[in-house]
Coordinates of C-alpha atoms in Angstrom, one line a residue:
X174 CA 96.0 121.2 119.5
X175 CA 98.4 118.5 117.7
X176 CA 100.2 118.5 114.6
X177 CA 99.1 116.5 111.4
X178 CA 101.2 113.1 111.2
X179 CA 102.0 113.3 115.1
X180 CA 99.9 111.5 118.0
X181 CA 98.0 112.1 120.9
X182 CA 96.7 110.4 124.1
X183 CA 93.0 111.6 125.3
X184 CA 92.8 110.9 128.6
X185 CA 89.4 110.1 130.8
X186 CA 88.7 109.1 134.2
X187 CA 85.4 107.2 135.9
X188 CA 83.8 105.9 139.3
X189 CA 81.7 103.0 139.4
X190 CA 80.3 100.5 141.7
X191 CA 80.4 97.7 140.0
X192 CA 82.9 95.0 141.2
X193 CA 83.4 93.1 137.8
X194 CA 84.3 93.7 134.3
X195 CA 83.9 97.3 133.1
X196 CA 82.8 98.8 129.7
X197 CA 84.5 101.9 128.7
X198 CA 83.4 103.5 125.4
X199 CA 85.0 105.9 123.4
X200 CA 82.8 108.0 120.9
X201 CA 83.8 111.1 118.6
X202 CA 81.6 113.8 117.3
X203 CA 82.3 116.0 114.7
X204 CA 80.3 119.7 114.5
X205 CA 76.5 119.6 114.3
X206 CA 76.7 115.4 114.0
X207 CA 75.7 112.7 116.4
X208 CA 78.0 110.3 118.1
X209 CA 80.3 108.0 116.3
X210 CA 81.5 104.9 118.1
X211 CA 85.3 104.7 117.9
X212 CA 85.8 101.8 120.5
X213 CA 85.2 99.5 123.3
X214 CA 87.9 98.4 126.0
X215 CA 87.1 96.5 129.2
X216 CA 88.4 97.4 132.5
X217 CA 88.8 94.7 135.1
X218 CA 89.1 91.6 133.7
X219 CA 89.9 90.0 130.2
X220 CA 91.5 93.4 128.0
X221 CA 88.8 92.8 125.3
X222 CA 88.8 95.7 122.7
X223 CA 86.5 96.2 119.9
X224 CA 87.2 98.7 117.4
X225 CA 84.8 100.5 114.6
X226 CA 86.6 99.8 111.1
X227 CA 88.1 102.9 110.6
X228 CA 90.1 103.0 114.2
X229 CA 91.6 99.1 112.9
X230 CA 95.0 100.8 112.5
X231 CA 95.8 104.2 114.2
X232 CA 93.4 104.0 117.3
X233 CA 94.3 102.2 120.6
X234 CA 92.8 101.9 124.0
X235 CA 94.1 101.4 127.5
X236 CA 92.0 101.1 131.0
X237 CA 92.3 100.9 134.7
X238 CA 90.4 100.7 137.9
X239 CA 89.4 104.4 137.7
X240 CA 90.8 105.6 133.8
X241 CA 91.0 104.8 130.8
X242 CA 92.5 106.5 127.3
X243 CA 92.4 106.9 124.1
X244 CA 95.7 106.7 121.9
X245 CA 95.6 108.2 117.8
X246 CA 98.5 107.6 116.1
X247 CA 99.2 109.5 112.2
X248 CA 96.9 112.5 113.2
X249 CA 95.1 113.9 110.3
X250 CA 93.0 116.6 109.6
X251 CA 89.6 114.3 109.6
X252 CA 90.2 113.2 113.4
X253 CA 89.7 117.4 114.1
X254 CA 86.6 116.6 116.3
X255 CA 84.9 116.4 120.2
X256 CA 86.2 112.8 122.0
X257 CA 83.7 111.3 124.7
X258 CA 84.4 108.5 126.7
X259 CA 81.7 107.0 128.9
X260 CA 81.0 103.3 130.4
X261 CA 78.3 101.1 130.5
X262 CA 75.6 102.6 132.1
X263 CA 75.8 105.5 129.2
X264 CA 77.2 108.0 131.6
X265 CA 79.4 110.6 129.3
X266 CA 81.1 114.0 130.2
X267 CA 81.6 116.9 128.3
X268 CA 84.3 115.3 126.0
X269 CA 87.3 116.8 125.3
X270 CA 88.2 118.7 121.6
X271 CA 90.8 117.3 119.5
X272 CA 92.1 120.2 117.0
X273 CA 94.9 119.0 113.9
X274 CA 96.6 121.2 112.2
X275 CA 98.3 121.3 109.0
X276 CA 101.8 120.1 108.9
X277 CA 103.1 122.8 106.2
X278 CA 106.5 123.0 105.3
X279 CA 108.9 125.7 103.7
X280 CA 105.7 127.9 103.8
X281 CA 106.6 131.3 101.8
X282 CA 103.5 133.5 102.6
X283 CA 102.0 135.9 100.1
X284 CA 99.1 138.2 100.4
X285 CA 97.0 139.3 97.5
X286 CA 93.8 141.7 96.7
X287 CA 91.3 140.5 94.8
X288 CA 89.6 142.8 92.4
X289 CA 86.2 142.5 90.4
X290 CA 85.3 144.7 87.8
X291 CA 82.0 146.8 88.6
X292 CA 82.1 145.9 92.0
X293 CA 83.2 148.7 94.2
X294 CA 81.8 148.4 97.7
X295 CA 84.1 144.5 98.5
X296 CA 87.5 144.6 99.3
X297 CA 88.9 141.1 99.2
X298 CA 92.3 139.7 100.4
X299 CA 94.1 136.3 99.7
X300 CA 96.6 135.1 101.8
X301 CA 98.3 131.9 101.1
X302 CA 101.0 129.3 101.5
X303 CA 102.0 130.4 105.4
X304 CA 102.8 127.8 108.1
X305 CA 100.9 126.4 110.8
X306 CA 101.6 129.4 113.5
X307 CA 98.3 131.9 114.2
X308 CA 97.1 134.6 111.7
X309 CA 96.2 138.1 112.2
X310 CA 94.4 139.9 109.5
X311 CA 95.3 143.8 110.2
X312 CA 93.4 146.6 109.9
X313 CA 89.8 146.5 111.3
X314 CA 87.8 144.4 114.1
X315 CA 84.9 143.3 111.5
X316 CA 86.4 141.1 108.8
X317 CA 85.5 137.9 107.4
X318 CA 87.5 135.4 106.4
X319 CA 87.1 131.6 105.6
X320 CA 90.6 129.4 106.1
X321 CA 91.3 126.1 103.6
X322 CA 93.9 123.8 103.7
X323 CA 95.0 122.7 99.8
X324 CA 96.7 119.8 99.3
X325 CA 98.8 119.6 96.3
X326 CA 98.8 115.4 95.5
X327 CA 101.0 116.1 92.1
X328 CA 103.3 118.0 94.0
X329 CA 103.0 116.3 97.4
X330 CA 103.3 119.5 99.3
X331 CA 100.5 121.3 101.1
X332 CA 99.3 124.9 101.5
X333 CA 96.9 126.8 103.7
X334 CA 95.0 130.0 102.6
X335 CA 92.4 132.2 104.3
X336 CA 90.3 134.6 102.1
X337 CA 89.4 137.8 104.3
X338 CA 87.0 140.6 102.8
X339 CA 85.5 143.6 104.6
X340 CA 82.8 146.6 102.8
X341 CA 85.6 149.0 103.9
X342 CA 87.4 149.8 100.4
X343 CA 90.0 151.6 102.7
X344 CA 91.2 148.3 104.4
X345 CA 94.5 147.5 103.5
X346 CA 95.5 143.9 102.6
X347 CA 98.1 143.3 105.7
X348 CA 98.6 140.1 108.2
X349 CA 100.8 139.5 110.9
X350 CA 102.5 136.4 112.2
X351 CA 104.5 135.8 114.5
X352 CA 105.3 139.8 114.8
X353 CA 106.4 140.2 111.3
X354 CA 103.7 141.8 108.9
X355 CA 102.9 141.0 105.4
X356 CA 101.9 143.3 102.6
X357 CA 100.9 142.9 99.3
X358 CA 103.0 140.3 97.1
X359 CA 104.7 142.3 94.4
X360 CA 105.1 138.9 92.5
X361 CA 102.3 137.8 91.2
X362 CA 101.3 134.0 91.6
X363 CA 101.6 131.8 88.5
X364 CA 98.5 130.0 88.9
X365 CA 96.7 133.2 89.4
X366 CA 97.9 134.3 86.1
X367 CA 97.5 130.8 84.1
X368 CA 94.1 131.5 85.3
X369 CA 93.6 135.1 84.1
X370 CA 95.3 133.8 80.4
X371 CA 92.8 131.4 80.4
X372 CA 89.8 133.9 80.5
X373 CA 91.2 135.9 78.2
X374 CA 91.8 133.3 75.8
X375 CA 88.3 132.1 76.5
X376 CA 86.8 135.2 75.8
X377 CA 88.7 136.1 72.9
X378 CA 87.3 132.7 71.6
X379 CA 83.9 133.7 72.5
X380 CA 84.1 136.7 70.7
X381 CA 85.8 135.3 67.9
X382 CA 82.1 132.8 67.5
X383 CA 80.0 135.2 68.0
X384 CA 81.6 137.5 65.1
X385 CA 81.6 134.2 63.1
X386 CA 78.0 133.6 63.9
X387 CA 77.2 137.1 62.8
X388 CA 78.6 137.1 59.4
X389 CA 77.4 133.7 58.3
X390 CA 73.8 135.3 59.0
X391 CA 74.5 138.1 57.3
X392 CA 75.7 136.3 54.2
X393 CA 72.6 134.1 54.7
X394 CA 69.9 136.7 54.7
X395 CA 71.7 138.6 51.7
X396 CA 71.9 136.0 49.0

């Protein structure tokens, strides 16, 4: 588990009998994808190093008699995956899990509950703009929630947010972290409401045609 913008060193070790030159491969695989070759680096003899395009910059390789490792420098969000490393023969192990998370900064967390008219058996939370430490949605053992990361390019600031809903109506919307809870926001989020303006206006418009529509027929079929 690393943070985004920071580095880390993967580490693998091998046996072999060859005596001369050794090819050590480094692959990555993200979820439910085959394997992606990151890079070559030779062991025991001339330090040749091939590299896929997209590890050019930020990936590096070093190798001995009996290890070898991978180095990822600017961590981002995308290099979230499973790292194998293996040598000639094709021989891999089980790989080892790279997780990035968010850097988030000044997070000021906020939880909200989400209503839909007519619906009355979903009870839907929002949480947003909190740091990069763990979540815990309160209240009962069987909620779902999806996490997102947003990333504000205008603003150059980032946010994370997980959406958490349950068919209890009697869950309350409440999260901990790190041992201090969170209730419902009493502010209310001003892209929420630019939003809600917006729907309004776009139904008022809406109506507004329709009415139009109506009369001009009207007229139409009387004269």
């Amino acid at each position: 588990l690393d943070l985004e913008g920071g580095s880390v060193t993967l580490l693998c070790s091998y046996s072999t009998t060859v005596t001369g030159s050794v090819y050590l491969y480094w692959y990555r695989q993200y979820p439910s994808r085959g394997l992606e070759y990151v890079l070559l680096r030779v062991a025991r003899g001339s330090p040749y190093e091939n590299k896929a395009d997209f590890a050019e910059k930020r990936f590096s390789s070093t190798a001995t008699d009996d290890s070898t490792s991978l180095s990822i420098g600017e961590l981002s969000l995308s290099d979230t995956a499973t790292y194998h490393c293996g040598n000639y023969k094709w021989t891999f192990g089980r790989g080892t899990r790279l997780l990035v998370r968010s850097n988030v900064t000044n997070p000021q967390p906020r939880m909200y509950h989400l209503k839909k008219p007519r619906v009355n058996d979903l009870s839907v939370c929002l949480f947003t703009d909190f740091g990069n430490e763990e979540v815990n949605m309160m209240g009962i053992n069987n909620i779902k929630r999806t996490p997102s990361m947003v990333a504000e390019k205008r603003l150059a600031s980032k946010s994370l947010g997980i959406v958490a809903w349950n068919n209890n109506l009697d869950w309350k919307c409440q999260a901990k972290i790190s041992n201090i809870t969170y209730s419902l926001s009493n502010s209310s989020d001003p892209y929420l409401n630019s939003i809600n303006l917006a729907m309004i206006f776009l139904r008022v418009i809406f109506v507004k045609t329709v009415g139009f529509n109506l009369l001009m027929t009207l007229k139409l079929w009387s004269s």
